Amino acid sequence: MIAGHGLCVVETLTSSSLKAAVASGLTAFWAQGARCIRPGGEPLARWQSQGGTRVLVVATHPDDEIGCAGTLLRHARAGDEVHVAHVTDGRRARLLGVPPDAVAALRRREAAAAGTRLAATGLHWIGLREGAWDEEALATALRELLRSVAPQVLYAPSRIDFHPEHIRVAAVLGRLLASWDRELTVRVYEIQVPLTPVLANLVTPLGAVGAELRELVACYPTQVGSLTRCLRMKRYAAALHRERGLVEVFWELSPQAYARAVEGPPGATFRGVRQRPFTDPLAYLQGRQARRALRERVERA
């Protein structure tokens, strides 16, 4: 029995190692393919900061800030003031045998650890009950947060997404920004659904903070699966834009343009990068026409 059990363990480890090797090889293959694509238009503007800037990221769930975390690390290095707001408590994460209240408490602890790793000036736990929150309650919380932090740069959730809560949060934030009259730059970040070169107009190379970013991801052990996909997208973005290592891309807009971008129905069903990389290119191809239509709508106004 002991020998048989040992054989099963070896077979399991071998199978796991093989899957990891296949996934790694396929990711490298897709990245190489992306490097062969020639994005149209002008090269993307490159992120920069002179320091002393107030920055706020609105994260629908604890861990969504990983979509722009490399850039947040660079903000902190530049001497900027970084604030992170978590809208919901993340209680719907599937953790076998863990009740929702305990899940929410665990995810808040993870978010606090990530905030420490980010050297964030402010962590703002709005903490609405995931899946059961009122839009007016969120609007009130975000309005007060925008007034108190007075950000000069706002990292905002994307409408190019399949997750209903990401879309709802973007819509609420857009309504607040429609009449915004202070100086503010909005940068839409991607999580599991790529903006693609159709919408991205700003790039942040992450070479100097790549190791720190991976340490930051490790602060969210309950979300390692989804965050691994996020890191793959940063690798693909680097290949698409002829950079080394990892990069983050953004759709930089005025507050009013963001409001127009997130109003109304999405116009398409977008696809995210899945757990395994076998179908990753489909996330970049599905919804291409809807992305173009959205860009044209924003640019026409």
Short mmCIF file of C-alpha atoms in Angstrom, two decimals:
data_model
loop_
_atom_site.label_atom_id
_atom_site.label_comp_id
_atom_site.label_asym_id
_atom_site.label_seq_id
_atom_site.Cartn_x
_atom_site.Cartn_y
_atom_site.Cartn_z
CA MET A 1 0.00 0.00 0.00
CA ILE A 2 2.80 2.42 0.85
CA ALA A 3 4.57 1.70 -2.41
CA GLY A 4 1.33 2.12 -4.33
CA HIS A 5 0.58 5.37 -2.58
CA GLY A 6 4.06 6.63 -3.37
CA LEU A 7 3.59 5.73 -7.03
CA CYS A 8 0.33 7.72 -7.12
CA VAL A 9 2.09 10.74 -5.63
CA VAL A 10 4.85 10.53 -8.21
CA GLU A 11 2.32 10.20 -11.02
CA THR A 12 0.37 13.20 -9.71
CA LEU A 13 3.51 15.32 -9.45
CA THR A 14 4.61 14.24 -12.91
CA SER A 15 1.20 15.10 -14.34
CA SER A 16 1.24 18.48 -12.60
CA SER A 17 4.76 19.22 -13.81
CA LEU A 18 3.83 18.23 -17.34
CA LYS A 19 0.78 20.51 -17.32
CA ALA A 20 2.89 23.39 -16.00
CA ALA A 21 5.51 22.79 -18.69
CA VAL A 22 2.88 22.68 -21.44
CA ALA A 23 1.25 25.86 -20.14
CA SER A 24 4.61 27.65 -19.96
CA GLY A 25 5.54 26.57 -23.47
CA LEU A 26 2.18 27.60 -24.90
CA THR A 27 2.35 30.99 -23.20
CA ALA A 28 5.78 31.54 -24.73
CA PHE A 29 4.39 30.50 -28.13
CA TRP A 30 1.47 32.97 -27.93
CA ALA A 31 3.83 35.72 -26.76
CA GLN A 32 6.12 35.08 -29.71
CA GLY A 33 3.11 35.23 -32.01
CA ALA A 34 2.06 38.54 -30.46
CA ARG A 35 5.53 39.93 -31.10
CA CYS A 36 5.02 39.27 -34.82
CA ILE A 37 1.86 41.41 -34.91
CA ARG A 38 2.29 45.01 -36.05
CA PRO A 39 -0.13 47.22 -34.14
CA GLY A 40 -1.36 50.10 -36.28
CA GLY A 41 -1.07 53.76 -35.38
CA GLU A 42 1.55 55.63 -33.43
CA PRO A 43 3.65 53.96 -30.70
CA LEU A 44 2.00 54.18 -27.30
CA ALA A 45 2.91 56.99 -24.94
CA ARG A 46 5.10 55.76 -22.09
CA TRP A 47 4.15 56.23 -18.45
CA GLN A 48 6.03 58.83 -16.49
CA SER A 49 5.68 60.71 -13.23
CA GLN A 50 7.54 63.68 -11.80
CA GLY A 51 6.56 62.70 -8.25
CA GLY A 52 4.22 64.35 -5.79
CA THR A 53 1.08 63.12 -7.58
CA ARG A 54 -2.00 61.84 -5.76
CA VAL A 55 -3.11 58.54 -7.26
CA LEU A 56 -6.27 56.51 -6.58
CA VAL A 57 -7.20 53.08 -7.91
CA VAL A 58 -10.80 51.88 -7.67
CA ALA A 59 -10.75 48.08 -7.36
CA THR A 60 -14.08 46.28 -7.57
CA HIS A 61 -12.74 43.29 -5.60
CA PRO A 62 -9.76 42.78 -3.31
CA ASP A 63 -6.97 41.82 -5.78
CA ASP A 64 -8.31 43.76 -8.82
CA GLU A 65 -5.66 46.41 -8.20
CA ILE A 66 -3.14 43.85 -9.50
CA GLY A 67 -4.31 44.95 -12.95
CA CYS A 68 -2.29 48.15 -12.48
CA ALA A 69 -0.09 47.15 -9.54
CA GLY A 70 3.20 47.37 -11.42
CA THR A 71 2.41 50.96 -12.32
CA LEU A 72 1.37 51.65 -8.72
CA LEU A 73 4.76 50.35 -7.57
CA ARG A 74 6.42 52.74 -9.99
CA HIS A 75 4.24 55.58 -8.69
CA ALA A 76 5.39 54.82 -5.14
CA ARG A 77 9.03 54.73 -6.26
CA ALA A 78 8.57 58.13 -7.90
CA GLY A 79 7.32 59.62 -4.65
CA ASP A 80 3.63 59.69 -5.54
CA GLU A 81 0.84 59.28 -2.99
CA VAL A 82 -0.95 55.99 -3.75
CA HIS A 83 -4.47 55.24 -2.51
CA VAL A 84 -6.33 51.96 -3.07
CA ALA A 85 -10.10 51.62 -2.66
CA HIS A 86 -11.74 48.17 -2.51
CA VAL A 87 -15.40 48.39 -3.37
CA THR A 88 -16.68 44.92 -2.39
CA ASP A 89 -15.62 42.45 0.29
CA GLY A 90 -14.90 39.51 -2.05
CA ARG A 91 -17.08 37.09 -0.08
CA ARG A 92 -18.13 35.14 -3.19
CA ALA A 93 -14.67 33.71 -3.84
CA ARG A 94 -14.95 29.93 -3.99
CA LEU A 95 -12.96 28.59 -1.05
CA LEU A 96 -13.97 25.04 -0.22
CA GLY A 97 -15.58 24.76 3.19
CA VAL A 98 -15.06 28.43 4.15
CA PRO A 99 -18.24 30.40 4.96
CA PRO A 100 -18.76 33.77 3.18
CA ASP A 101 -18.13 35.94 6.25
CA ALA A 102 -14.81 34.21 6.84
CA VAL A 103 -13.92 34.56 3.16
CA ALA A 104 -14.60 38.30 3.34
CA ALA A 105 -12.41 38.66 6.44
CA LEU A 106 -9.61 36.66 4.78
CA ARG A 107 -9.71 38.74 1.63
CA ARG A 108 -9.58 41.95 3.64
CA ARG A 109 -6.42 40.69 5.36
CA GLU A 110 -4.93 39.85 1.97
CA ALA A 111 -5.78 43.35 0.72
CA ALA A 112 -4.09 44.89 3.76
CA ALA A 113 -0.94 42.83 3.15
CA ALA A 114 -0.93 43.91 -0.50
CA GLY A 115 -1.37 47.54 0.52
CA THR A 116 1.66 47.30 2.79
CA ARG A 117 3.69 45.76 -0.03
CA LEU A 118 2.56 48.60 -2.30
CA ALA A 119 3.63 51.19 0.29
CA ALA A 120 0.17 52.68 -0.18
CA THR A 121 -0.51 55.99 1.54
CA GLY A 122 -4.16 55.09 2.03
CA LEU A 123 -6.20 51.88 1.98
CA HIS A 124 -9.93 52.57 1.74
CA TRP A 125 -12.11 49.56 2.49
CA ILE A 126 -15.58 50.37 1.19
CA GLY A 127 -16.35 46.68 1.65
CA LEU A 128 -19.85 46.44 0.21
CA ARG A 129 -21.33 42.96 0.31
CA GLU A 130 -20.23 41.29 -2.93
CA GLY A 131 -23.18 40.44 -5.14
CA ALA A 132 -25.69 42.36 -3.02
CA TRP A 133 -24.83 46.05 -3.02
CA ASP A 134 -26.77 49.19 -3.80
CA GLU A 135 -25.50 51.55 -6.48
CA GLU A 136 -26.51 54.65 -4.56
CA ALA A 137 -24.52 53.47 -1.54
CA LEU A 138 -21.48 53.04 -3.76
CA ALA A 139 -22.01 56.43 -5.41
CA THR A 140 -22.08 58.08 -1.98
CA ALA A 141 -18.91 56.29 -0.86
CA LEU A 142 -17.02 57.06 -4.07
CA ARG A 143 -18.12 60.70 -4.10
CA GLU A 144 -16.76 61.18 -0.57
CA LEU A 145 -13.56 59.32 -1.43
CA LEU A 146 -12.91 61.46 -4.51
CA ARG A 147 -13.43 64.59 -2.44
CA SER A 148 -11.16 63.49 0.41
CA VAL A 149 -8.31 62.06 -1.68
CA ALA A 150 -8.64 64.60 -4.52
CA PRO A 151 -6.68 62.37 -6.92
CA GLN A 152 -4.86 63.75 -9.92
CA VAL A 153 -4.68 60.31 -11.53
CA LEU A 154 -7.49 57.77 -11.22
CA TYR A 155 -7.11 54.12 -12.23
CA ALA A 156 -10.61 52.98 -13.12
CA PRO A 157 -12.27 49.63 -13.91
CA SER A 158 -12.95 48.77 -17.54
CA ARG A 159 -16.23 48.30 -19.37
CA ILE A 160 -14.36 45.87 -21.64
CA ASP A 161 -15.12 43.03 -19.28
CA PHE A 162 -17.42 40.06 -18.69
CA HIS A 163 -17.77 40.39 -14.89
CA PRO A 164 -21.10 42.09 -14.03
CA GLU A 165 -19.72 43.76 -10.91
CA HIS A 166 -16.78 45.30 -12.78
CA ILE A 167 -19.27 46.71 -15.29
CA ARG A 168 -21.60 48.04 -12.58
CA VAL A 169 -18.80 49.74 -10.65
CA ALA A 170 -17.51 51.34 -13.85
CA ALA A 171 -21.00 52.66 -14.62
CA VAL A 172 -21.43 54.18 -11.14
CA LEU A 173 -18.00 55.79 -11.29
CA GLY A 174 -18.71 57.09 -14.79
CA ARG A 175 -21.87 58.86 -13.65
CA LEU A 176 -19.90 60.63 -10.92
CA LEU A 177 -17.21 61.73 -13.38
CA ALA A 178 -19.58 62.97 -16.09
CA SER A 179 -19.65 66.44 -14.53
CA TRP A 180 -16.24 66.35 -12.83
CA ASP A 181 -14.71 69.84 -12.85
CA ARG A 182 -11.28 69.28 -11.27
CA GLU A 183 -8.03 68.35 -12.95
CA LEU A 184 -8.03 64.56 -13.30
CA THR A 185 -6.55 61.96 -15.64
CA VAL A 186 -8.45 58.67 -15.84
CA ARG A 187 -6.64 55.48 -16.82
CA VAL A 188 -8.71 52.40 -17.55
CA TYR A 189 -6.83 49.25 -16.51
CA GLU A 190 -7.32 45.65 -17.62
CA ILE A 191 -7.66 42.62 -15.36
CA GLN A 192 -8.58 39.45 -17.27
CA VAL A 193 -10.02 41.01 -20.44
CA PRO A 194 -7.48 42.85 -22.63
CA LEU A 195 -8.03 46.38 -23.88
CA THR A 196 -5.98 45.35 -26.95
CA PRO A 197 -4.15 47.85 -29.19
CA VAL A 198 -7.58 49.08 -30.35
CA LEU A 199 -8.01 51.01 -27.08
CA ALA A 200 -4.68 51.07 -25.24
CA ASN A 201 -2.83 54.38 -25.59
CA LEU A 202 -0.41 54.30 -22.64
CA VAL A 203 2.19 51.70 -21.63
CA THR A 204 4.20 51.18 -18.45
CA PRO A 205 7.28 48.95 -18.73
CA LEU A 206 7.66 46.99 -15.48
CA GLY A 207 11.24 45.74 -15.74
CA ALA A 208 12.38 47.60 -12.64
CA VAL A 209 9.50 46.32 -10.48
CA GLY A 210 8.80 42.88 -11.97
CA ALA A 211 10.08 40.97 -8.92
CA GLU A 212 8.13 43.22 -6.55
CA LEU A 213 4.99 42.68 -8.61
CA ARG A 214 5.27 38.91 -8.22
CA GLU A 215 5.73 39.35 -4.46
CA LEU A 216 2.62 41.50 -4.45
CA VAL A 217 0.63 38.80 -6.27
CA ALA A 218 1.72 36.37 -3.54
CA CYS A 219 -0.19 38.52 -1.01
CA TYR A 220 -3.39 37.07 -2.52
CA PRO A 221 -2.98 33.28 -2.13
CA THR A 222 -6.74 32.74 -2.47
CA GLN A 223 -6.71 34.35 -5.92
CA VAL A 224 -3.55 32.88 -7.39
CA GLY A 225 -5.38 31.32 -10.36
CA SER A 226 -6.92 34.53 -11.64
CA LEU A 227 -3.79 36.57 -10.93
CA THR A 228 -1.62 34.15 -12.91
CA ARG A 229 -3.82 34.99 -15.91
CA CYS A 230 -3.29 38.67 -15.21
CA LEU A 231 0.49 38.19 -15.29
CA ARG A 232 0.20 36.33 -18.61
CA MET A 233 -1.60 39.33 -20.09
CA LYS A 234 1.21 41.62 -18.97
CA ARG A 235 3.62 39.34 -20.81
CA TYR A 236 1.49 39.40 -23.97
CA ALA A 237 1.24 43.19 -23.75
CA ALA A 238 5.03 43.41 -23.62
CA ALA A 239 5.28 41.27 -26.75
CA LEU A 240 2.64 43.31 -28.60
CA HIS A 241 4.43 46.57 -27.85
CA ARG A 242 8.00 45.36 -28.37
CA GLU A 243 9.02 45.57 -24.71
CA ARG A 244 10.88 43.07 -22.57
CA GLY A 245 9.47 41.28 -19.55
CA LEU A 246 6.09 42.57 -18.41
CA VAL A 247 4.19 45.77 -19.18
CA GLU A 248 0.83 47.25 -18.26
CA VAL A 249 -1.31 49.10 -20.76
CA PHE A 250 -4.07 51.63 -20.16
CA TRP A 251 -6.73 53.58 -21.96
CA GLU A 252 -6.08 57.15 -20.80
CA LEU A 253 -9.13 59.42 -20.93
CA SER A 254 -10.61 62.58 -19.53
CA PRO A 255 -13.26 62.10 -16.82
CA GLN A 256 -16.02 63.00 -19.29
CA ALA A 257 -14.67 60.61 -21.93
CA TYR A 258 -14.60 57.82 -19.34
CA ALA A 259 -18.21 58.56 -18.48
CA ARG A 260 -19.14 58.19 -22.16
CA ALA A 261 -17.09 55.00 -22.46
CA VAL A 262 -18.93 53.22 -19.64
CA GLU A 263 -22.50 54.39 -20.19
CA GLY A 264 -25.10 52.09 -21.69
CA PRO A 265 -24.75 48.37 -22.45
CA PRO A 266 -21.28 47.00 -23.28
CA GLY A 267 -22.28 46.21 -26.89
CA ALA A 268 -20.62 42.78 -26.94
CA THR A 269 -19.82 39.75 -24.85
CA PHE A 270 -16.12 39.95 -24.08
CA ARG A 271 -13.94 36.98 -23.29
CA GLY A 272 -11.30 36.80 -20.62
CA VAL A 273 -8.02 34.93 -20.53
CA ARG A 274 -8.84 31.50 -19.08
CA GLN A 275 -7.08 29.45 -16.40
CA ARG A 276 -5.06 27.51 -19.00
CA PRO A 277 -3.48 29.37 -21.93
CA PHE A 278 -4.86 27.14 -24.69
CA THR A 279 -7.35 29.71 -25.99
CA ASP A 280 -5.70 32.97 -24.89
CA PRO A 281 -5.76 34.61 -28.37
CA LEU A 282 -9.57 34.44 -28.37
CA ALA A 283 -9.66 37.00 -25.55
CA TYR A 284 -7.98 39.47 -27.91
CA LEU A 285 -10.14 38.63 -30.94
CA GLN A 286 -13.62 38.39 -29.48
CA GLY A 287 -15.31 41.79 -29.34
CA ARG A 288 -12.84 43.58 -31.64
CA GLN A 289 -15.61 45.39 -33.49
CA ALA A 290 -17.23 46.46 -30.22
CA ARG A 291 -13.91 47.91 -29.06
CA ARG A 292 -13.58 49.89 -32.28
CA ALA A 293 -17.14 51.16 -32.02
CA LEU A 294 -16.53 52.23 -28.42
CA ARG A 295 -13.36 54.10 -29.35
CA GLU A 296 -15.13 55.86 -32.21
CA ARG A 297 -18.03 56.83 -29.94
CA VAL A 298 -15.68 58.39 -27.40
CA GLU A 299 -13.59 60.16 -30.04
CA ARG A 300 -16.62 61.61 -31.87
CA ALA A 301 -17.97 63.41 -28.80
#
